[in-house]
Structure formats: structure tokens, C-alpha cells
PDB file of C-alpha atoms in Angstrom:
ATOM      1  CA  UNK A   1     -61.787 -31.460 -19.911  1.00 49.00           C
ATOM      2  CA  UNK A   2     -65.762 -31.625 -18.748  1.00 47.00           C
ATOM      3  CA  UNK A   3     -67.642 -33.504 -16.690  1.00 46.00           C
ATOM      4  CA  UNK A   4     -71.587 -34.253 -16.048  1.00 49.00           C
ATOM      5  CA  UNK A   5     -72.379 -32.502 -12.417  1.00 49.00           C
ATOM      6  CA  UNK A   6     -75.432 -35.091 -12.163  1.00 49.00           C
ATOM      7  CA  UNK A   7     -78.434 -33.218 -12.256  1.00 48.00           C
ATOM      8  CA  UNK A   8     -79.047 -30.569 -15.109  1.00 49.00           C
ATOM      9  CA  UNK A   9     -76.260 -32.657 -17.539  1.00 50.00           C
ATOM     10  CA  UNK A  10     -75.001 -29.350 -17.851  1.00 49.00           C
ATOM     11  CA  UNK A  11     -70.836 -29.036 -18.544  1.00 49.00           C
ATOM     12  CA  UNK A  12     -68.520 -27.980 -15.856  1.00 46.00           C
ATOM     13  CA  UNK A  13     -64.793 -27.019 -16.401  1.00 46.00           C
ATOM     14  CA  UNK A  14     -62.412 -28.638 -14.087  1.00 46.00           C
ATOM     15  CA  UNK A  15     -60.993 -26.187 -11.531  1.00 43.00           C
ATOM     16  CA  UNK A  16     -57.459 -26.823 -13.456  1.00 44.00           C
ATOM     17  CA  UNK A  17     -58.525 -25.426 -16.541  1.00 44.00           C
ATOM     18  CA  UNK A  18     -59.434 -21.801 -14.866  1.00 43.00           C
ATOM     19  CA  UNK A  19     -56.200 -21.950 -13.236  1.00 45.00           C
ATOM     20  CA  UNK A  20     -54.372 -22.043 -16.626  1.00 45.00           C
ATOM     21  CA  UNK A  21     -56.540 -19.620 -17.506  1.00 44.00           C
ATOM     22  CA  UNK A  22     -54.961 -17.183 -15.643  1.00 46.00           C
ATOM     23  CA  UNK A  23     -53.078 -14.193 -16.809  1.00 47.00           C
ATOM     24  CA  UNK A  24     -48.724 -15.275 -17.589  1.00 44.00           C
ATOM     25  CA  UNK A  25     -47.667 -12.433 -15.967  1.00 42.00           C
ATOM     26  CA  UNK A  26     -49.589 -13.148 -12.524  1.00 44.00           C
ATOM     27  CA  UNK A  27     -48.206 -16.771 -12.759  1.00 42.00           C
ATOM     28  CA  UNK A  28     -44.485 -15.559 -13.521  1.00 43.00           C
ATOM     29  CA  UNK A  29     -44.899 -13.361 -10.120  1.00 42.00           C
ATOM     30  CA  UNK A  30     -46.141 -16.084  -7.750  1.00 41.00           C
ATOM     31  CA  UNK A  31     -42.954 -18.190  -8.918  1.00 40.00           C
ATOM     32  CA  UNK A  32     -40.147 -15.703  -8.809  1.00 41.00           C
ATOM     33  CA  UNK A  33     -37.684 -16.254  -6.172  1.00 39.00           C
ATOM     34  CA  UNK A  34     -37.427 -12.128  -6.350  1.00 37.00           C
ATOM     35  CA  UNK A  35     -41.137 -12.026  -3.962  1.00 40.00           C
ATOM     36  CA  UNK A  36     -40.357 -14.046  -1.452  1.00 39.00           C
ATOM     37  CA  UNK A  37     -37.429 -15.389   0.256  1.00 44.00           C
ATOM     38  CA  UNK A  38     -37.077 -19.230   1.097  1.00 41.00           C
ATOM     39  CA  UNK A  39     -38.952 -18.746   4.738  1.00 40.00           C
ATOM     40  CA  UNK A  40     -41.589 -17.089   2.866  1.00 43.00           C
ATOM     41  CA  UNK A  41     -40.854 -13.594   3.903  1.00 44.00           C
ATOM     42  CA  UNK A  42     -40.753 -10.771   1.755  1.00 44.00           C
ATOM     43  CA  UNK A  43     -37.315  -8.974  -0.153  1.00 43.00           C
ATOM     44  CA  UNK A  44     -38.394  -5.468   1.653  1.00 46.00           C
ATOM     45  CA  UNK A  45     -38.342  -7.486   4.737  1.00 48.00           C
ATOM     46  CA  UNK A  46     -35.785  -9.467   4.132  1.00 45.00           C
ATOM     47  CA  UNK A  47     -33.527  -6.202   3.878  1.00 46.00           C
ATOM     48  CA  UNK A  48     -34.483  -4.293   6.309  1.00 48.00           C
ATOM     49  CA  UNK A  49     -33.367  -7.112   8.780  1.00 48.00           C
ATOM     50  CA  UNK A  50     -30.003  -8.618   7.067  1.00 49.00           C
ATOM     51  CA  UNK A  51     -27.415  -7.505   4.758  1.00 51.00           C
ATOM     52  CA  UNK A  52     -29.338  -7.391   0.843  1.00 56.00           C
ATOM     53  CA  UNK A  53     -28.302 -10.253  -0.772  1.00 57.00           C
ATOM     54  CA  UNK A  54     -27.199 -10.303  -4.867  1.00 54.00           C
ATOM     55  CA  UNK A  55     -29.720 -10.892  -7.282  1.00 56.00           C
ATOM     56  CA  UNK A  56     -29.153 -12.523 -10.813  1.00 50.00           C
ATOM     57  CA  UNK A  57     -30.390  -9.210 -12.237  1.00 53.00           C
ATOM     58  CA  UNK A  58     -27.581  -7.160 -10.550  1.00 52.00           C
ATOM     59  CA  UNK A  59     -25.090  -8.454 -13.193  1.00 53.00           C
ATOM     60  CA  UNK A  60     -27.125 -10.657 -15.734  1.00 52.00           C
ATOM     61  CA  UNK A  61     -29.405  -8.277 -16.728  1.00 53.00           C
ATOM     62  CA  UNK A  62     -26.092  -6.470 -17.609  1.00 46.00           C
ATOM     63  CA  UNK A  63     -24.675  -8.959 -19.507  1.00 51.00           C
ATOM     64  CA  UNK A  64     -27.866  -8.732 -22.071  1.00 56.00           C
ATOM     65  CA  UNK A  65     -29.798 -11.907 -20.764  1.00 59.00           C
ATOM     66  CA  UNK A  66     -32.951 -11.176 -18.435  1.00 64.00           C
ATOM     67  CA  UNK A  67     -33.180 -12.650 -14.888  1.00 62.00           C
ATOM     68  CA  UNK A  68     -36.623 -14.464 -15.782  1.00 66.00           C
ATOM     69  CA  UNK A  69     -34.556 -16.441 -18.014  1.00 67.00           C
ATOM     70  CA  UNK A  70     -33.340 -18.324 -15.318  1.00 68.00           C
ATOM     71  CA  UNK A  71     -34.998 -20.956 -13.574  1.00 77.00           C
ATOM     72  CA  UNK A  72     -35.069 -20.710  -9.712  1.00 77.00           C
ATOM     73  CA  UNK A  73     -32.424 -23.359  -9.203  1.00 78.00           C
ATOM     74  CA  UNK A  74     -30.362 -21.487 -11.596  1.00 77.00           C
ATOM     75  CA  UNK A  75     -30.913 -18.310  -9.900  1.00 75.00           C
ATOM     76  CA  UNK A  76     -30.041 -19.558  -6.355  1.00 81.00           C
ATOM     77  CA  UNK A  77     -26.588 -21.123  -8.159  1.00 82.00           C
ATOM     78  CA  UNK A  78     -25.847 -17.337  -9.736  1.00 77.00           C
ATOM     79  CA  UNK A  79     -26.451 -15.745  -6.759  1.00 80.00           C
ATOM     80  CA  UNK A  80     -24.218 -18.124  -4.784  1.00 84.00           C
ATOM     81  CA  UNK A  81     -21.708 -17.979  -6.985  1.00 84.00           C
ATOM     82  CA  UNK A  82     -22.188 -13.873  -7.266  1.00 82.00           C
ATOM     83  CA  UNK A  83     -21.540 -13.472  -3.653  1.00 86.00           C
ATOM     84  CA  UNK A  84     -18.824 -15.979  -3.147  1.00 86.00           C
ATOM     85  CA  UNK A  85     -17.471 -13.732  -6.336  1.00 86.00           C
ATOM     86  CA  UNK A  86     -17.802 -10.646  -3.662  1.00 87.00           C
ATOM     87  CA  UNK A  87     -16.169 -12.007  -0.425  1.00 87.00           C
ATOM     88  CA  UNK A  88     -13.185 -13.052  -3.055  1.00 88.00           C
ATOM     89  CA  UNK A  89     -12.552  -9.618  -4.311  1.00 88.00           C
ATOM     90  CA  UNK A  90     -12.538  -8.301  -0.841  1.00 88.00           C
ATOM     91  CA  UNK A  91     -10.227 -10.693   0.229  1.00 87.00           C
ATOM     92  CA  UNK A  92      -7.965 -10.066  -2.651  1.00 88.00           C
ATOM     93  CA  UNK A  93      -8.349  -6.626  -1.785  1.00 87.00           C
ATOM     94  CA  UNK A  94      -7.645  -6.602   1.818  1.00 84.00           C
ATOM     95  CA  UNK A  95      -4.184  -8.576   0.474  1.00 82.00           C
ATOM     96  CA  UNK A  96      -3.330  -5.892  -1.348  1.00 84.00           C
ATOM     97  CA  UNK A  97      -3.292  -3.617   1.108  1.00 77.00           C
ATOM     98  CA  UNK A  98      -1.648  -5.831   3.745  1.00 77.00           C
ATOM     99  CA  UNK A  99       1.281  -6.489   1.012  1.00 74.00           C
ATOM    100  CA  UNK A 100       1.552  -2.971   0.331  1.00 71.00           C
ATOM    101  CA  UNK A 101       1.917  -2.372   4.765  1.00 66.00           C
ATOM    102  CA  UNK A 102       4.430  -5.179   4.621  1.00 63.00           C
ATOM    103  CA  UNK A 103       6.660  -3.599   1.884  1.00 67.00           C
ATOM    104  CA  UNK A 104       6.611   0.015   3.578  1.00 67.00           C
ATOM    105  CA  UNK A 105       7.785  -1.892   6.927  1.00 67.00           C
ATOM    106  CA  UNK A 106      10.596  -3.968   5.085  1.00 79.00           C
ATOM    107  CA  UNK A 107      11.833  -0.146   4.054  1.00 90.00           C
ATOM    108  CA  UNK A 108      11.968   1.299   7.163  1.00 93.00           C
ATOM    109  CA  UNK A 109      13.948   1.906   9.779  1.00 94.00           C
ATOM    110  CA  UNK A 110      13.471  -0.177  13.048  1.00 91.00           C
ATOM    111  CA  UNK A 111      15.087   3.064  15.491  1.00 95.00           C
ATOM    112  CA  UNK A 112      14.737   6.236  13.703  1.00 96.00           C
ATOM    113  CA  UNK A 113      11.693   7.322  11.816  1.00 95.00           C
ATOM    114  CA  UNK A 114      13.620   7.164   8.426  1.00 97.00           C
ATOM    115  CA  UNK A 115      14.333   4.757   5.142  1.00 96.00           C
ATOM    116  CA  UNK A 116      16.332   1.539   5.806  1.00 96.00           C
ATOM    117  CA  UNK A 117      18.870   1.043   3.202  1.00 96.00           C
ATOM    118  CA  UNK A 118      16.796  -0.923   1.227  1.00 95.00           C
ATOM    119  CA  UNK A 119      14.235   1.505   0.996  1.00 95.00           C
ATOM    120  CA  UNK A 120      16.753   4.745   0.308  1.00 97.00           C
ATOM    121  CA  UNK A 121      18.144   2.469  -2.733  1.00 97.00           C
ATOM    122  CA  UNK A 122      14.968   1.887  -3.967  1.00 95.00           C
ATOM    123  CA  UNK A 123      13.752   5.426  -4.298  1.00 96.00           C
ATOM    124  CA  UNK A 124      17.740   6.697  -4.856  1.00 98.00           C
ATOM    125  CA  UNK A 125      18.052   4.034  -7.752  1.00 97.00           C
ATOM    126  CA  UNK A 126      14.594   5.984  -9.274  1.00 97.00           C
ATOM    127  CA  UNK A 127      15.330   9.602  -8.727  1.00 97.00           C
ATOM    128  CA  UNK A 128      18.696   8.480 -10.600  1.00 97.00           C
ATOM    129  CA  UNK A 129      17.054   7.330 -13.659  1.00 97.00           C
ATOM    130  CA  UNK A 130      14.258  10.284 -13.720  1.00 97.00           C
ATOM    131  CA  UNK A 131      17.356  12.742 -13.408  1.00 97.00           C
ATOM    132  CA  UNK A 132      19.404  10.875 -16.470  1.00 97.00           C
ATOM    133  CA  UNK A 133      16.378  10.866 -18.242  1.00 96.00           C
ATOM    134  CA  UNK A 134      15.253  14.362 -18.007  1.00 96.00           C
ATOM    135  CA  UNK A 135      18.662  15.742 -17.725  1.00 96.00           C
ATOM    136  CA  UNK A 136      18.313  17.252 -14.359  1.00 97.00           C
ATOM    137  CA  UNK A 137      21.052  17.621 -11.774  1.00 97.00           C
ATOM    138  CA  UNK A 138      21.006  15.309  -8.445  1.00 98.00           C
ATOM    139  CA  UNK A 139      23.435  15.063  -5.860  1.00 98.00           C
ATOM    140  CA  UNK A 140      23.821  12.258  -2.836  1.00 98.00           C
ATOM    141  CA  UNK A 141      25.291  13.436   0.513  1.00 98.00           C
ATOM    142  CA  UNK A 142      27.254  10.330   2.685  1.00 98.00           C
ATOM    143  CA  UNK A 143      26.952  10.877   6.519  1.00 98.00           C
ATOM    144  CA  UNK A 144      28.990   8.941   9.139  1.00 98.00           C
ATOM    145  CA  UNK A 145      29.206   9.937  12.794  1.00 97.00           C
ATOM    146  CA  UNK A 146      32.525  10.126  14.672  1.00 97.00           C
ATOM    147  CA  UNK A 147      33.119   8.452  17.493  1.00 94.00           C
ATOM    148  CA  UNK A 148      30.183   6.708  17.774  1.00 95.00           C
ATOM    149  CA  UNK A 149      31.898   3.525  19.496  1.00 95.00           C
ATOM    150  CA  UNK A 150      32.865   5.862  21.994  1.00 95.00           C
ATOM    151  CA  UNK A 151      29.697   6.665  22.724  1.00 96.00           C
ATOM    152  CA  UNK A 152      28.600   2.872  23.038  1.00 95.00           C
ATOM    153  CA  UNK A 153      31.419   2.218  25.108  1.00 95.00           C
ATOM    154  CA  UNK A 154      31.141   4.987  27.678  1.00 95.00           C
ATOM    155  CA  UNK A 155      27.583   5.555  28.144  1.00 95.00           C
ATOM    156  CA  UNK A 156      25.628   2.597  26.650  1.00 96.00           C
ATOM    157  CA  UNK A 157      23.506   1.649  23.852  1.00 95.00           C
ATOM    158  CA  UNK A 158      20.691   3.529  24.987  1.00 96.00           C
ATOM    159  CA  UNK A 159      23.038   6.529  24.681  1.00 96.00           C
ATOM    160  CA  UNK A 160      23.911   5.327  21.009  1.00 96.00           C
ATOM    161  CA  UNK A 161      20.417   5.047  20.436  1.00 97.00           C
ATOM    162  CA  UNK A 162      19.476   8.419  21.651  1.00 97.00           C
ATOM    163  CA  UNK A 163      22.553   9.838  19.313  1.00 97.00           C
ATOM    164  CA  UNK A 164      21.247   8.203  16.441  1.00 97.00           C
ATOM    165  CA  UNK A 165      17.701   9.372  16.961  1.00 97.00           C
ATOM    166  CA  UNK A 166      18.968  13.263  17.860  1.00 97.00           C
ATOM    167  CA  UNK A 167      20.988  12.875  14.293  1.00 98.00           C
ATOM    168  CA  UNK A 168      18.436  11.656  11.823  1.00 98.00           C
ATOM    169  CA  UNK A 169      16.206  14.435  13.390  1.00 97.00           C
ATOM    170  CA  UNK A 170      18.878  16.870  12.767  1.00 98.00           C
ATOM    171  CA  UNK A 171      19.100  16.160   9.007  1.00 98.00           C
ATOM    172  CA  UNK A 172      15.373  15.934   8.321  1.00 96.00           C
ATOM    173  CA  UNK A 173      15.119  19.538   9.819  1.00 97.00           C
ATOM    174  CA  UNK A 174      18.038  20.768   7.635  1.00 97.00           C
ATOM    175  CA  UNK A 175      16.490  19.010   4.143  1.00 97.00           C
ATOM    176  CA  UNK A 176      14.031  19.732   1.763  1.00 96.00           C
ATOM    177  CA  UNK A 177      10.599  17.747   2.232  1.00 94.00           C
ATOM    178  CA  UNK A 178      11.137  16.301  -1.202  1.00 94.00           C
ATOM    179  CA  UNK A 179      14.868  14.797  -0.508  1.00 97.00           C
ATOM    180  CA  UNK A 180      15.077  11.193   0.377  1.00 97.00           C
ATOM    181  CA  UNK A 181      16.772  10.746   3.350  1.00 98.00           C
ATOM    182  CA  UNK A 182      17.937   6.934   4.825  1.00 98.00           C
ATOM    183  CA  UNK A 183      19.630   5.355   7.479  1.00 98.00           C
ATOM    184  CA  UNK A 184      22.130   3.163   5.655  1.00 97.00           C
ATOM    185  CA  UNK A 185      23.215   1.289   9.004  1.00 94.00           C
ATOM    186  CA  UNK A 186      25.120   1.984  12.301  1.00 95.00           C
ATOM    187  CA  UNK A 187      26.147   5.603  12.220  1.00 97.00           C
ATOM    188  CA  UNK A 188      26.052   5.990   8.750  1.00 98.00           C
ATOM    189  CA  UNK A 189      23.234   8.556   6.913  1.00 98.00           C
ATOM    190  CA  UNK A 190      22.377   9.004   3.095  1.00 98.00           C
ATOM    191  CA  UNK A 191      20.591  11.712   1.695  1.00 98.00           C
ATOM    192  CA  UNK A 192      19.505  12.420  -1.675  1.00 98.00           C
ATOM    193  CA  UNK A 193      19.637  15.923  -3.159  1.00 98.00           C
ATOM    194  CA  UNK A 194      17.034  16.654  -5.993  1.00 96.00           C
ATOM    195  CA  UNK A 195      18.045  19.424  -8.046  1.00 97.00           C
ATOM    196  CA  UNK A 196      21.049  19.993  -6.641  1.00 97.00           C
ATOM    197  CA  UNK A 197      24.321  20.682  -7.887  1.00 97.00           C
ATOM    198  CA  UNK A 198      27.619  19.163  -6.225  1.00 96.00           C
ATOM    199  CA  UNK A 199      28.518  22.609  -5.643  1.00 97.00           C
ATOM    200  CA  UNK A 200      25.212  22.736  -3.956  1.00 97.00           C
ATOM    201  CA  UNK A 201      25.638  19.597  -2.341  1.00 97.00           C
ATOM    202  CA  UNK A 202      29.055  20.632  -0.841  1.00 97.00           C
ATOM    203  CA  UNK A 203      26.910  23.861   0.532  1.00 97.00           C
ATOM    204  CA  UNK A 204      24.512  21.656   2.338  1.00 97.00           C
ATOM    205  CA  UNK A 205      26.563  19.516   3.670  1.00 97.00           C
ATOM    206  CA  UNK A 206      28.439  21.965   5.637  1.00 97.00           C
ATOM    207  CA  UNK A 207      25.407  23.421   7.021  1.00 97.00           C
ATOM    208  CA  UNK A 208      24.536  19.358   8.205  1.00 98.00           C
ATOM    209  CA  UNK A 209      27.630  19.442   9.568  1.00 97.00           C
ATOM    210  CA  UNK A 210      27.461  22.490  11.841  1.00 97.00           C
ATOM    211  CA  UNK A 211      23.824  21.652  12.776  1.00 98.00           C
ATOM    212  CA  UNK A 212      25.266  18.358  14.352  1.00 98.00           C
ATOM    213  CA  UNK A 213      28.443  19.787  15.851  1.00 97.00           C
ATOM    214  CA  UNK A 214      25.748  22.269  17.798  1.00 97.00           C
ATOM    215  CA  UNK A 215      24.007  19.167  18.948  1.00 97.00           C
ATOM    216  CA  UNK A 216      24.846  18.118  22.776  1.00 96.00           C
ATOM    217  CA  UNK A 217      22.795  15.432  24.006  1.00 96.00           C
ATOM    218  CA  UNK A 218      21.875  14.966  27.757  1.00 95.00           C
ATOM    219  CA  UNK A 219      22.482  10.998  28.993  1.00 93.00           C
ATOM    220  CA  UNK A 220      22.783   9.065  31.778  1.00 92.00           C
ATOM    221  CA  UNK A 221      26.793   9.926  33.233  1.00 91.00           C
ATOM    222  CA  UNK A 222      26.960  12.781  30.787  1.00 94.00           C
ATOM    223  CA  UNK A 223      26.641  14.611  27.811  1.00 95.00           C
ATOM    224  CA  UNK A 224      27.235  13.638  23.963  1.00 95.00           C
ATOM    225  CA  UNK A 225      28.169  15.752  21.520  1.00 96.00           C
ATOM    226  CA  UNK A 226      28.186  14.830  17.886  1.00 97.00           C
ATOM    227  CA  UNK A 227      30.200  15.387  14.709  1.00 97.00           C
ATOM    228  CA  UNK A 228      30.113  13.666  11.740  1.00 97.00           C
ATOM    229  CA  UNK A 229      32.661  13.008   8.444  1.00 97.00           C
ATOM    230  CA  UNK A 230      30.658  13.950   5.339  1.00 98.00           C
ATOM    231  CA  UNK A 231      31.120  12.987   1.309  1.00 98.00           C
ATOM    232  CA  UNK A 232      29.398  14.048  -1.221  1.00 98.00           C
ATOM    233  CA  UNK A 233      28.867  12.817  -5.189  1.00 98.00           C
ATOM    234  CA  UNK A 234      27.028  14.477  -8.092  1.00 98.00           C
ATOM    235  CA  UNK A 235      25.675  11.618 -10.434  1.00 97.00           C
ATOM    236  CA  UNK A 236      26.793  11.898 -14.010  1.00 96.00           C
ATOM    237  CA  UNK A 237      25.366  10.004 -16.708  1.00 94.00           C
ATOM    238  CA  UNK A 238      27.042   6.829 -16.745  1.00 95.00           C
ATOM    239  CA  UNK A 239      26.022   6.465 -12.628  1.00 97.00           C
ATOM    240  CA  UNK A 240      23.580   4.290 -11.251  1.00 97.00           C
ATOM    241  CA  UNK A 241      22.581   4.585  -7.727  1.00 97.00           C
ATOM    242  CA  UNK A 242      25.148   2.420  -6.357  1.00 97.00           C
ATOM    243  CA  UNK A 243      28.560   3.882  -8.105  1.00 97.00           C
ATOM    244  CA  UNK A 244      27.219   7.477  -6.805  1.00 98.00           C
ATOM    245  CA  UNK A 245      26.750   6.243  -3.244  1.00 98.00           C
ATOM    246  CA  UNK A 246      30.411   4.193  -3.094  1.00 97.00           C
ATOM    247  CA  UNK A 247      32.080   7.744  -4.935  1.00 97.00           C
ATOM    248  CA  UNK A 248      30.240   9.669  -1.733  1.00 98.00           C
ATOM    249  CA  UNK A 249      31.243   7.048   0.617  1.00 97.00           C
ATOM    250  CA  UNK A 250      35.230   7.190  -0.709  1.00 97.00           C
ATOM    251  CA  UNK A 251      34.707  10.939  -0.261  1.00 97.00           C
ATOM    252  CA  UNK A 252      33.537  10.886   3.345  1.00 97.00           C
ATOM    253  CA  UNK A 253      36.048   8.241   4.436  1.00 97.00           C
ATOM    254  CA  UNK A 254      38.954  10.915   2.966  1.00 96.00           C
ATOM    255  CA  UNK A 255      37.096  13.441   4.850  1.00 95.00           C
ATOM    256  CA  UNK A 256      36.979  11.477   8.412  1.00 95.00           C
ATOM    257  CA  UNK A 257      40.985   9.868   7.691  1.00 92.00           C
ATOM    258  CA  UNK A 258      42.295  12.101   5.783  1.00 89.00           C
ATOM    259  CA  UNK A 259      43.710   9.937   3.384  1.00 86.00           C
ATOM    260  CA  UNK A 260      41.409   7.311   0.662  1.00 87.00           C
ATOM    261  CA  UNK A 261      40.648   3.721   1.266  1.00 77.00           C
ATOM    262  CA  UNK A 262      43.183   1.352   0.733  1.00 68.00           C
ATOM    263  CA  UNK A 263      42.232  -1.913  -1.139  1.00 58.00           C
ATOM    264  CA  UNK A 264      42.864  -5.236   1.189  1.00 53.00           C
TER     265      UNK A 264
END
């Protein structure tokens, strides 16, 4: 557009014509959210004072579609939706991880550092099936302590307690690191055998057996000694975790009574 300036008659461009006149790439910077933030300071700025924010070209420009693309409304959406895209996976994240603490507590033992008998099942139940599968020999061990009543009754539970703690450090020290050992409940101990015979088993188990007999235990009114009835079971092919454990348990009980359970 032109206009007369009045004197000479001579054609003047409007102001708004040099403006469009200027280069596309200057005017594309000036309008990019990427040079300024909304307050008007800088992204170097902006950073080295708060935690850097996404930008639409961290992923977009990833995805095959340039950043520029976008108009700035659209940009501020991405971003938005970028970062609430973040905190989510961190969240989901930090879930995992608490489910994962959760499970490992729901397997343990509340007294002795040792599985519960949840947790020995669970890892019994898949040594069984590696050891069918591979054809590899595995052997489960059934501890229960003897008069352990008696040791309720005369000196407390805190004596009971301290038996129980003295025991299930007596086994892990007479195991290998890659056995699974487990509290099954009361006095009563499992312990899995990898690569172990029964003949093997039967071997180990009398060395448990003198280890605990050794054991006296200093309490208040006394001292506890310990002994313990012991079965043991070699897992055959047909076995799964539980049929091993009850032909160890019927073993042990024999062992402690001296004759086999009778059926009610």
C-alpha cells in the first residue's frame, strides 16, 4: 500500500510492508516458545534456576514430525501432557518397587531372619520343577525341636524365642549359601538340599543334629539345651513340593515317636 507524504508527492511504503519484508527465519525465532519462557526470561536462564522442563522436540522430533510444526498452544498442550507422561512413569515405577518390598516381607519370617512358609514353598515348589526338568537330584530336610513346650513353660516365651533364633542360626551355619532354608512355623525348620542325594541328605542331617545338641543357651532361671527330631525325603519324579515335604515330615515324626502317624 502507498501513500502521498504531502510535500514532494513522492510514494512511501507503510511501515507494515517492511515488516513483512523481513527475513522467515528471523520471524519464526521471535515467535517460538523455545526463546523465551512465559515471564519473558530466557531457556538458559530458565534452567539454570528450575528443573528443565520437556520440550515438544524431545520426543516429536523423534517421532518424524518437527517441533515448528506445532503452534504454540499446541506446544504448551505436548509439553503438559509430556511431563504429566513423566511423573506417571515414576509413579508406576516407585509401585513397582514398593510391591516387590511388600512381597519379600509377606515371605519372611517375623522372629528369625529366615523364609516363612510361604516363601520356602515358593522357591521349594521351583527348585522342584528345575530339578525334574534337568534331571538333577534334590533332597528336603524336616526339622522339629524337642521339647520346645517345655521350654515355654519353664522359662518363658522370650526363652522360646531366643531357642528359635539360636536354631535357625545353627542351620544357616551348617548349609550351603545356595540351599533354601525356612521356618515352617513353631519349632518346625525346612531346608532344601540342591544337588543332594538322600544319602546325602541323611549325612547332613546328622551333622544338623549334633550342631544343635552342642547348643546350650543361657536364659533367665537357666540354661536350654536343644535337640531336634529330623526327616528327610529325596524328590522323585512324580513329587511336587508338597508330597516331598509331608514324606519328610512322616519321616521326622517316626524319628521323634518312634512309631508313624496314625490317621484320626
Amino acid at each position: 500500500m502507498r501513500i502521498d507524504d504531502g510535500k514532494q508527492g513522492k510514494p512511501v511504503e507503510r511501515v507494515e510492508r517492511s515488516r513483512r519484508s523481513e527475513p522467515a527465519s528471523e520471524h519464526r525465532q521471535s515467535s517460538t516458545p523455545f526463546g523465551l519462557d512465559p515471564y519473558g526470561a530466557s531457556v538458559r536462564d530458565h534452567e539454570q534456576h528450575h528443573t528443565p522442563r520437556r520440550r515438544v522436540s524431545d520426543s516429536v522430533d523423534l517421532l518424524g514430525v518437527s517441533s515448528n510444526s506445532f503452534a504454540p498452544e499446541a506446544q504448551s498442550a505436548v509439553i503438559a501432557l509430556l511431563e504429566e507422561f513423566d511423573r506417571l512413569k515414576q509413579e508406576l515405577e516407585s509401585t513397582k518397587h514398593r510391591v516387590v518390598e511388600l512381597e519379600a516381607m509377606a515371605s519372611e519370617d517375623t522372629l528369625v531372619p529366615l523364609l516363612n512358609r510361604r516363601g520356602f514353598m515358593r522357591e521349594f515348589d521351583r527348585a522342584v520343577s528345575y530339578a525334574q526338568r534337568y534331571g538333577t537330584d534334590i533332597s528336603v530336610v524336616f526339622i522339629d525341636l524337642n521339647k520346645f513346650k517345655e521350654i515355654n513353660d519353664t522359662y518363658g516365651h522370650a526363652a522360646g524365642d531366643a531357642a528359635l533364633k539360636v536354631a535357625a542360626t545353627i542351620i544357616q551355619e551348617n548349609v550351603r549359601e545356595s540351599d533354601i532354608v525356612g521356618r515352617l512355623g513353631g519349632d518346625e525348620f525346612a531346608i532344601t538340599l540342591l544337588n543332594a542325594s538322600e544319602e546325602q541328605a541323611a549325612s547332613k542331617a546328622e551333622t544338623l543334629a549334633e550342631a544343635l545338641r552342642a547348643a546350650r543357651i543361657p536364659v533367665e532361671g537357666g540354661v536350654v539345651s536343644l535337640s531336634a527330631a529330623i526327616g528327610i525325603s529325596e524328590v522323585n519324579e512324580q513329587d511336587t513340593g508338597e508330597t516331598a515335604l509331608a514324606r519328610a515330615d512322616e519321616r521326622m515324626y517316626i524319628d521323634k515317636h518312634g512309631t508313624p502317624k496314625t490317621e484320626p
